[in-house]
PDB file of C-alpha atoms in Angstrom:
ATOM      1  CA  UNK A  78       8.952  54.063 -21.990  1.00 68.00           C
ATOM      2  CA  UNK A  79      11.677  53.176 -19.534  1.00 71.00           C
ATOM      3  CA  UNK A  80      11.003  49.938 -17.671  1.00 87.00           C
ATOM      4  CA  UNK A  81      12.874  47.296 -15.713  1.00 90.00           C
ATOM      5  CA  UNK A  82      12.064  43.591 -15.881  1.00 92.00           C
ATOM      6  CA  UNK A  83      13.048  40.898 -13.444  1.00 94.00           C
ATOM      7  CA  UNK A  84      12.373  37.162 -13.453  1.00 89.00           C
ATOM      8  CA  UNK A  85      11.427  34.759 -12.140  1.00 91.00           C
ATOM      9  CA  UNK A  86       9.120  36.207  -9.475  1.00 92.00           C
ATOM     10  CA  UNK A  87       9.576  33.278  -7.102  1.00 94.00           C
ATOM     11  CA  UNK A  88      12.084  30.457  -6.953  1.00 96.00           C
ATOM     12  CA  UNK A  89      12.594  27.489  -4.640  1.00 97.00           C
ATOM     13  CA  UNK A  90      15.975  25.833  -5.021  1.00 97.00           C
ATOM     14  CA  UNK A  91      17.776  23.083  -3.092  1.00 98.00           C
ATOM     15  CA  UNK A  92      21.034  23.740  -1.296  1.00 97.00           C
ATOM     16  CA  UNK A  93      23.977  23.220  -3.647  1.00 97.00           C
ATOM     17  CA  UNK A  94      22.037  23.945  -6.832  1.00 97.00           C
ATOM     18  CA  UNK A  95      23.015  26.735  -9.267  1.00 97.00           C
ATOM     19  CA  UNK A  96      21.201  30.057  -9.610  1.00 96.00           C
ATOM     20  CA  UNK A  97      20.612  32.514 -12.413  1.00 95.00           C
ATOM     21  CA  UNK A  98      18.435  35.599 -12.010  1.00 96.00           C
ATOM     22  CA  UNK A  99      18.001  37.987 -14.901  1.00 95.00           C
ATOM     23  CA  UNK A 100      17.281  41.684 -15.049  1.00 95.00           C
ATOM     24  CA  UNK A 101      16.736  43.713 -18.206  1.00 94.00           C
ATOM     25  CA  UNK A 102      15.916  47.369 -18.748  1.00 93.00           C
ATOM     26  CA  UNK A 103      14.166  48.987 -21.678  1.00 90.00           C
ATOM     27  CA  UNK A 104      14.052  52.489 -23.040  1.00 85.00           C
ATOM     28  CA  UNK A 105      17.512  53.600 -22.016  1.00 83.00           C
ATOM     29  CA  UNK A 106      21.139  52.990 -22.857  1.00 83.00           C
ATOM     30  CA  UNK A 107      24.229  52.549 -20.708  1.00 84.00           C
ATOM     31  CA  UNK A 108      22.379  52.548 -17.375  1.00 88.00           C
ATOM     32  CA  UNK A 109      24.058  51.963 -14.026  1.00 89.00           C
ATOM     33  CA  UNK A 110      22.562  48.701 -12.740  1.00 93.00           C
ATOM     34  CA  UNK A 111      22.407  47.296  -9.226  1.00 94.00           C
ATOM     35  CA  UNK A 112      21.564  44.055  -7.421  1.00 95.00           C
ATOM     36  CA  UNK A 113      20.177  44.373  -3.891  1.00 94.00           C
ATOM     37  CA  UNK A 114      19.102  41.683  -1.438  1.00 95.00           C
ATOM     38  CA  UNK A 115      16.440  42.095   1.228  1.00 93.00           C
ATOM     39  CA  UNK A 116      16.625  39.454   3.954  1.00 88.00           C
ATOM     40  CA  UNK A 117      14.049  39.000   6.700  1.00 80.00           C
ATOM     41  CA  UNK A 118      14.531  41.568   9.456  1.00 77.00           C
ATOM     42  CA  UNK A 119      17.264  43.409   7.590  1.00 80.00           C
ATOM     43  CA  UNK A 120      17.448  46.409   5.322  1.00 83.00           C
ATOM     44  CA  UNK A 121      18.224  46.220   1.637  1.00 90.00           C
ATOM     45  CA  UNK A 122      21.869  45.394   1.066  1.00 90.00           C
ATOM     46  CA  UNK A 123      23.757  46.274  -2.102  1.00 90.00           C
ATOM     47  CA  UNK A 124      25.392  43.179  -3.603  1.00 93.00           C
ATOM     48  CA  UNK A 125      26.763  44.323  -6.967  1.00 94.00           C
ATOM     49  CA  UNK A 126      26.695  47.300  -9.283  1.00 91.00           C
ATOM     50  CA  UNK A 127      27.704  47.779 -12.885  1.00 93.00           C
ATOM     51  CA  UNK A 128      28.456  50.940 -14.842  1.00 90.00           C
ATOM     52  CA  UNK A 129      28.839  49.183 -18.187  1.00 92.00           C
ATOM     53  CA  UNK A 130      29.232  45.940 -20.150  1.00 94.00           C
ATOM     54  CA  UNK A 131      31.636  43.594 -18.390  1.00 94.00           C
ATOM     55  CA  UNK A 132      32.160  46.011 -15.475  1.00 93.00           C
ATOM     56  CA  UNK A 133      31.106  44.567 -12.118  1.00 93.00           C
ATOM     57  CA  UNK A 134      31.827  45.818  -8.626  1.00 90.00           C
ATOM     58  CA  UNK A 135      31.062  43.777  -5.540  1.00 88.00           C
ATOM     59  CA  UNK A 136      30.080  45.438  -2.288  1.00 79.00           C
ATOM     60  CA  UNK A 137      30.210  42.411   0.000  1.00 78.00           C
ATOM     61  CA  UNK A 138      32.036  39.074  -0.114  1.00 69.00           C
ATOM     62  CA  UNK A 139      29.587  36.265  -0.715  1.00 78.00           C
ATOM     63  CA  UNK A 140      28.585  33.126  -2.552  1.00 88.00           C
ATOM     64  CA  UNK A 141      27.138  35.078  -5.477  1.00 94.00           C
ATOM     65  CA  UNK A 142      28.499  36.607  -8.667  1.00 95.00           C
ATOM     66  CA  UNK A 143      27.161  39.010 -11.269  1.00 96.00           C
ATOM     67  CA  UNK A 144      27.677  39.563 -14.956  1.00 96.00           C
ATOM     68  CA  UNK A 145      26.672  42.151 -17.515  1.00 96.00           C
ATOM     69  CA  UNK A 146      26.866  40.531 -20.950  1.00 96.00           C
ATOM     70  CA  UNK A 147      24.839  43.249 -22.690  1.00 94.00           C
ATOM     71  CA  UNK A 148      24.210  46.937 -22.084  1.00 93.00           C
ATOM     72  CA  UNK A 149      20.719  46.406 -20.691  1.00 93.00           C
ATOM     73  CA  UNK A 150      21.113  42.961 -19.120  1.00 95.00           C
ATOM     74  CA  UNK A 151      22.346  42.205 -15.604  1.00 96.00           C
ATOM     75  CA  UNK A 152      22.583  38.643 -14.287  1.00 96.00           C
ATOM     76  CA  UNK A 153      23.007  37.369 -10.734  1.00 96.00           C
ATOM     77  CA  UNK A 154      24.422  33.870 -10.389  1.00 96.00           C
ATOM     78  CA  UNK A 155      25.639  31.248  -7.994  1.00 95.00           C
ATOM     79  CA  UNK A 156      27.333  27.918  -8.647  1.00 95.00           C
ATOM     80  CA  UNK A 157      26.140  26.355  -5.381  1.00 96.00           C
ATOM     81  CA  UNK A 158      23.396  27.924  -3.288  1.00 96.00           C
ATOM     82  CA  UNK A 159      23.558  28.105   0.503  1.00 95.00           C
ATOM     83  CA  UNK A 160      20.622  28.355   2.905  1.00 94.00           C
ATOM     84  CA  UNK A 161      21.803  31.867   3.753  1.00 92.00           C
ATOM     85  CA  UNK A 162      21.243  32.948   0.136  1.00 94.00           C
ATOM     86  CA  UNK A 163      17.482  32.960   0.728  1.00 94.00           C
ATOM     87  CA  UNK A 164      15.929  36.387   0.387  1.00 95.00           C
ATOM     88  CA  UNK A 165      14.234  38.897  -1.867  1.00 96.00           C
ATOM     89  CA  UNK A 166      16.502  39.957  -4.729  1.00 97.00           C
ATOM     90  CA  UNK A 167      15.950  43.284  -6.406  1.00 96.00           C
ATOM     91  CA  UNK A 168      17.468  44.775  -9.519  1.00 96.00           C
ATOM     92  CA  UNK A 169      17.606  48.544  -9.741  1.00 94.00           C
ATOM     93  CA  UNK A 170      18.790  51.396 -11.954  1.00 90.00           C
ATOM     94  CA  UNK A 171      19.074  55.123 -11.554  1.00 80.00           C
ATOM     95  CA  UNK A 172      16.181  56.922 -13.213  1.00 67.00           C
ATOM     96  CA  UNK A 173      15.898  60.616 -12.567  1.00 66.00           C
ATOM     97  CA  UNK A 174      16.344  61.478  -8.906  1.00 71.00           C
ATOM     98  CA  UNK A 175      15.803  58.055  -7.438  1.00 78.00           C
ATOM     99  CA  UNK A 176      16.699  54.444  -7.953  1.00 86.00           C
ATOM    100  CA  UNK A 177      13.966  52.471  -9.715  1.00 89.00           C
ATOM    101  CA  UNK A 178      13.565  48.897  -8.566  1.00 93.00           C
ATOM    102  CA  UNK A 179      12.270  45.855 -10.372  1.00 93.00           C
ATOM    103  CA  UNK A 180       9.494  43.697  -8.993  1.00 93.00           C
ATOM    104  CA  UNK A 181      11.939  41.340  -7.298  1.00 94.00           C
ATOM    105  CA  UNK A 182      12.608  37.609  -7.059  1.00 95.00           C
ATOM    106  CA  UNK A 183      11.739  35.737  -3.868  1.00 95.00           C
ATOM    107  CA  UNK A 184      14.387  33.016  -3.509  1.00 96.00           C
ATOM    108  CA  UNK A 185      13.942  30.238  -0.978  1.00 96.00           C
ATOM    109  CA  UNK A 186      16.811  27.796  -0.585  1.00 96.00           C
ATOM    110  CA  UNK A 187      15.701  24.514   0.993  1.00 97.00           C
TER     111      UNK A 187
ATOM    112  CA  UNK B 277      30.381  53.590   9.652  1.00 68.00           C
ATOM    113  CA  UNK B 278      27.297  55.007   7.977  1.00 70.00           C
ATOM    114  CA  UNK B 279      24.096  54.175   9.856  1.00 88.00           C
ATOM    115  CA  UNK B 280      20.425  54.633   9.103  1.00 94.00           C
ATOM    116  CA  UNK B 281      17.852  53.969  11.825  1.00 95.00           C
ATOM    117  CA  UNK B 282      14.121  54.111  11.288  1.00 97.00           C
ATOM    118  CA  UNK B 283      11.486  54.384  14.008  1.00 97.00           C
ATOM    119  CA  UNK B 284       9.070  53.106  14.954  1.00 97.00           C
ATOM    120  CA  UNK B 285       9.455  49.616  13.489  1.00 96.00           C
ATOM    121  CA  UNK B 286       5.688  49.342  13.202  1.00 97.00           C
ATOM    122  CA  UNK B 287       2.883  51.880  13.428  1.00 98.00           C
ATOM    123  CA  UNK B 288      -0.856  51.372  13.481  1.00 98.00           C
ATOM    124  CA  UNK B 289      -3.090  54.359  12.734  1.00 97.00           C
ATOM    125  CA  UNK B 290      -6.762  54.880  12.313  1.00 97.00           C
ATOM    126  CA  UNK B 291      -7.891  56.413   9.069  1.00 97.00           C
ATOM    127  CA  UNK B 292      -7.493  60.182   9.344  1.00 97.00           C
ATOM    128  CA  UNK B 293      -5.023  60.003  12.261  1.00 97.00           C
ATOM    129  CA  UNK B 294      -1.930  61.944  11.182  1.00 98.00           C
ATOM    130  CA  UNK B 295       1.549  60.901  12.323  1.00 98.00           C
ATOM    131  CA  UNK B 296       5.239  60.974  11.437  1.00 98.00           C
ATOM    132  CA  UNK B 297       7.887  58.377  10.676  1.00 98.00           C
ATOM    133  CA  UNK B 298      11.481  59.045  11.639  1.00 98.00           C
ATOM    134  CA  UNK B 299      14.755  58.294   9.884  1.00 98.00           C
ATOM    135  CA  UNK B 300      17.924  59.227  11.738  1.00 97.00           C
ATOM    136  CA  UNK B 301      21.253  58.937  10.005  1.00 95.00           C
ATOM    137  CA  UNK B 302      24.960  59.129  10.685  1.00 93.00           C
ATOM    138  CA  UNK B 303      26.948  59.578   7.484  1.00 86.00           C
ATOM    139  CA  UNK B 304      29.910  61.516   6.172  1.00 84.00           C
ATOM    140  CA  UNK B 305      29.138  63.681   3.198  1.00 86.00           C
ATOM    141  CA  UNK B 306      25.412  63.209   2.641  1.00 90.00           C
ATOM    142  CA  UNK B 307      24.561  63.399  -1.056  1.00 90.00           C
ATOM    143  CA  UNK B 308      20.904  62.497  -0.775  1.00 93.00           C
ATOM    144  CA  UNK B 309      18.255  61.006   1.485  1.00 95.00           C
ATOM    145  CA  UNK B 310      15.631  58.849  -0.190  1.00 95.00           C
ATOM    146  CA  UNK B 311      12.164  57.707   0.869  1.00 97.00           C
ATOM    147  CA  UNK B 312      10.546  54.655  -0.665  1.00 96.00           C
ATOM    148  CA  UNK B 313       7.260  52.853  -0.210  1.00 97.00           C
ATOM    149  CA  UNK B 314       7.228  49.041  -0.405  1.00 96.00           C
ATOM    150  CA  UNK B 315       4.122  46.901  -0.665  1.00 95.00           C
ATOM    151  CA  UNK B 316       4.336  43.204   0.337  1.00 92.00           C
ATOM    152  CA  UNK B 317       6.104  41.080  -2.267  1.00 90.00           C
ATOM    153  CA  UNK B 318       6.967  44.060  -4.461  1.00 92.00           C
ATOM    154  CA  UNK B 319       9.966  46.221  -5.154  1.00 93.00           C
ATOM    155  CA  UNK B 320      10.318  49.610  -3.424  1.00 94.00           C
ATOM    156  CA  UNK B 321       8.587  52.533  -5.104  1.00 94.00           C
ATOM    157  CA  UNK B 322      10.402  55.868  -5.133  1.00 93.00           C
ATOM    158  CA  UNK B 323       8.740  58.702  -3.220  1.00 95.00           C
ATOM    159  CA  UNK B 324      11.216  61.532  -2.536  1.00 94.00           C
ATOM    160  CA  UNK B 325      14.850  62.603  -2.582  1.00 94.00           C
ATOM    161  CA  UNK B 326      16.054  65.318  -0.208  1.00 96.00           C
ATOM    162  CA  UNK B 327      19.491  66.853  -0.647  1.00 93.00           C
ATOM    163  CA  UNK B 328      20.062  69.432   2.073  1.00 93.00           C
ATOM    164  CA  UNK B 329      18.888  70.374   5.566  1.00 94.00           C
ATOM    165  CA  UNK B 330      15.725  72.443   5.509  1.00 96.00           C
ATOM    166  CA  UNK B 331      14.449  70.921   2.296  1.00 97.00           C
ATOM    167  CA  UNK B 332      10.836  69.707   2.170  1.00 97.00           C
ATOM    168  CA  UNK B 333       8.889  67.788  -0.486  1.00 97.00           C
ATOM    169  CA  UNK B 334       5.223  66.848  -0.690  1.00 97.00           C
ATOM    170  CA  UNK B 335       3.187  64.303  -2.567  1.00 94.00           C
ATOM    171  CA  UNK B 336      -0.499  63.888  -1.850  1.00 95.00           C
ATOM    172  CA  UNK B 337      -0.793  63.049   1.894  1.00 96.00           C
ATOM    173  CA  UNK B 338       2.983  62.650   2.361  1.00 98.00           C
ATOM    174  CA  UNK B 339       5.503  65.313   3.267  1.00 98.00           C
ATOM    175  CA  UNK B 340       9.203  64.653   3.774  1.00 98.00           C
ATOM    176  CA  UNK B 341      11.545  66.950   5.677  1.00 98.00           C
ATOM    177  CA  UNK B 342      15.289  66.863   6.318  1.00 97.00           C
ATOM    178  CA  UNK B 343      17.582  68.139   9.062  1.00 95.00           C
ATOM    179  CA  UNK B 344      21.299  67.536   9.551  1.00 92.00           C
ATOM    180  CA  UNK B 345      20.614  64.416  11.612  1.00 94.00           C
ATOM    181  CA  UNK B 346      17.233  63.071  10.609  1.00 97.00           C
ATOM    182  CA  UNK B 347      14.344  63.049   8.216  1.00 98.00           C
ATOM    183  CA  UNK B 348      10.635  62.829   8.867  1.00 98.00           C
ATOM    184  CA  UNK B 349       7.913  61.460   6.674  1.00 98.00           C
ATOM    185  CA  UNK B 350       4.691  63.123   7.747  1.00 98.00           C
ATOM    186  CA  UNK B 351       1.449  61.407   6.812  1.00 98.00           C
ATOM    187  CA  UNK B 352      -1.602  63.651   6.943  1.00 98.00           C
ATOM    188  CA  UNK B 353      -5.079  62.103   7.253  1.00 97.00           C
ATOM    189  CA  UNK B 354      -3.906  58.659   6.106  1.00 97.00           C
ATOM    190  CA  UNK B 355      -6.127  56.228   4.258  1.00 97.00           C
ATOM    191  CA  UNK B 356      -6.019  52.408   4.322  1.00 97.00           C
ATOM    192  CA  UNK B 357      -4.278  52.432   0.930  1.00 97.00           C
ATOM    193  CA  UNK B 358      -1.313  54.168   2.593  1.00 97.00           C
ATOM    194  CA  UNK B 359      -0.583  50.912   4.437  1.00 98.00           C
ATOM    195  CA  UNK B 360       2.889  49.732   3.408  1.00 98.00           C
ATOM    196  CA  UNK B 361       6.469  49.594   4.607  1.00 97.00           C
ATOM    197  CA  UNK B 362       8.266  52.921   4.269  1.00 98.00           C
ATOM    198  CA  UNK B 363      12.006  52.753   3.680  1.00 97.00           C
ATOM    199  CA  UNK B 364      14.593  55.451   4.184  1.00 96.00           C
ATOM    200  CA  UNK B 365      18.012  55.351   2.502  1.00 94.00           C
ATOM    201  CA  UNK B 366      21.038  57.620   2.292  1.00 93.00           C
ATOM    202  CA  UNK B 367      23.710  58.071  -0.313  1.00 90.00           C
ATOM    203  CA  UNK B 368      26.980  59.465   0.973  1.00 86.00           C
ATOM    204  CA  UNK B 369      30.540  60.069  -0.060  1.00 79.00           C
ATOM    205  CA  UNK B 370      31.636  58.999  -3.518  1.00 74.00           C
ATOM    206  CA  UNK B 371      29.980  55.579  -3.493  1.00 70.00           C
ATOM    207  CA  UNK B 372      27.114  54.349  -5.623  1.00 71.00           C
ATOM    208  CA  UNK B 373      25.284  52.443  -2.907  1.00 79.00           C
ATOM    209  CA  UNK B 374      22.174  53.441  -1.051  1.00 87.00           C
ATOM    210  CA  UNK B 375      22.367  52.575   2.656  1.00 89.00           C
ATOM    211  CA  UNK B 376      18.879  51.518   3.740  1.00 92.00           C
ATOM    212  CA  UNK B 377      17.176  51.472   7.106  1.00 94.00           C
ATOM    213  CA  UNK B 378      15.043  48.480   8.096  1.00 94.00           C
ATOM    214  CA  UNK B 379      11.823  50.323   7.427  1.00 95.00           C
ATOM    215  CA  UNK B 380       8.623  51.263   9.244  1.00 97.00           C
ATOM    216  CA  UNK B 381       5.622  49.037   8.668  1.00 97.00           C
ATOM    217  CA  UNK B 382       2.511  51.229   8.575  1.00 98.00           C
ATOM    218  CA  UNK B 383      -1.011  49.877   8.940  1.00 98.00           C
ATOM    219  CA  UNK B 384      -3.951  52.225   8.510  1.00 98.00           C
ATOM    220  CA  UNK B 385      -7.296  50.814   9.622  1.00 97.00           C
ATOM    221  CA  UNK B 386     -10.713  52.090   8.467  1.00 96.00           C
TER     222      UNK B 386
END
């Protein structure tokens, strides 16, 4: 079956620390993958998307970066976290008519 | 600039009390309008995609409709398990991104 996995579920990190969030999909090949962020009081915002290995497009300038080292793996990273990076991070891929989202990572930067 | 506005921000219904959620949009070249359901602490769950004005889709107690300026999510005889945040998103132009509204938080009481 086609599934999407995201981890960790929750994360508390100090300001200035690095970040690595991982997303993997199963049961498909060459998917388009997306990272969204949901901040309090705001709608979901697209951060990055990838149409293939090594291909990353950024939608908004920010403190974060993304990489796609393997076909079904999408990683969100930061070298030094800011307080404003706090939020709910969601990985997604296109499955059928709609985007399918992972279970999300709640990141709190303290 | 593409805009998606959802109303009301919050809605409280009694079980069995039907109502509608609104999603108004301003985009160039609509390719699809999406409805999602999001439970607290979880990723959005896909409900419907609508592609053109006049289109309608149904799923259990939910019915989504689309005009050239807005979409409605009608909830008939809701149950407490329908309580969630309902998100609307549009995809327009040649881009990959979904542009999300801030959502309507629905609470259905017994």
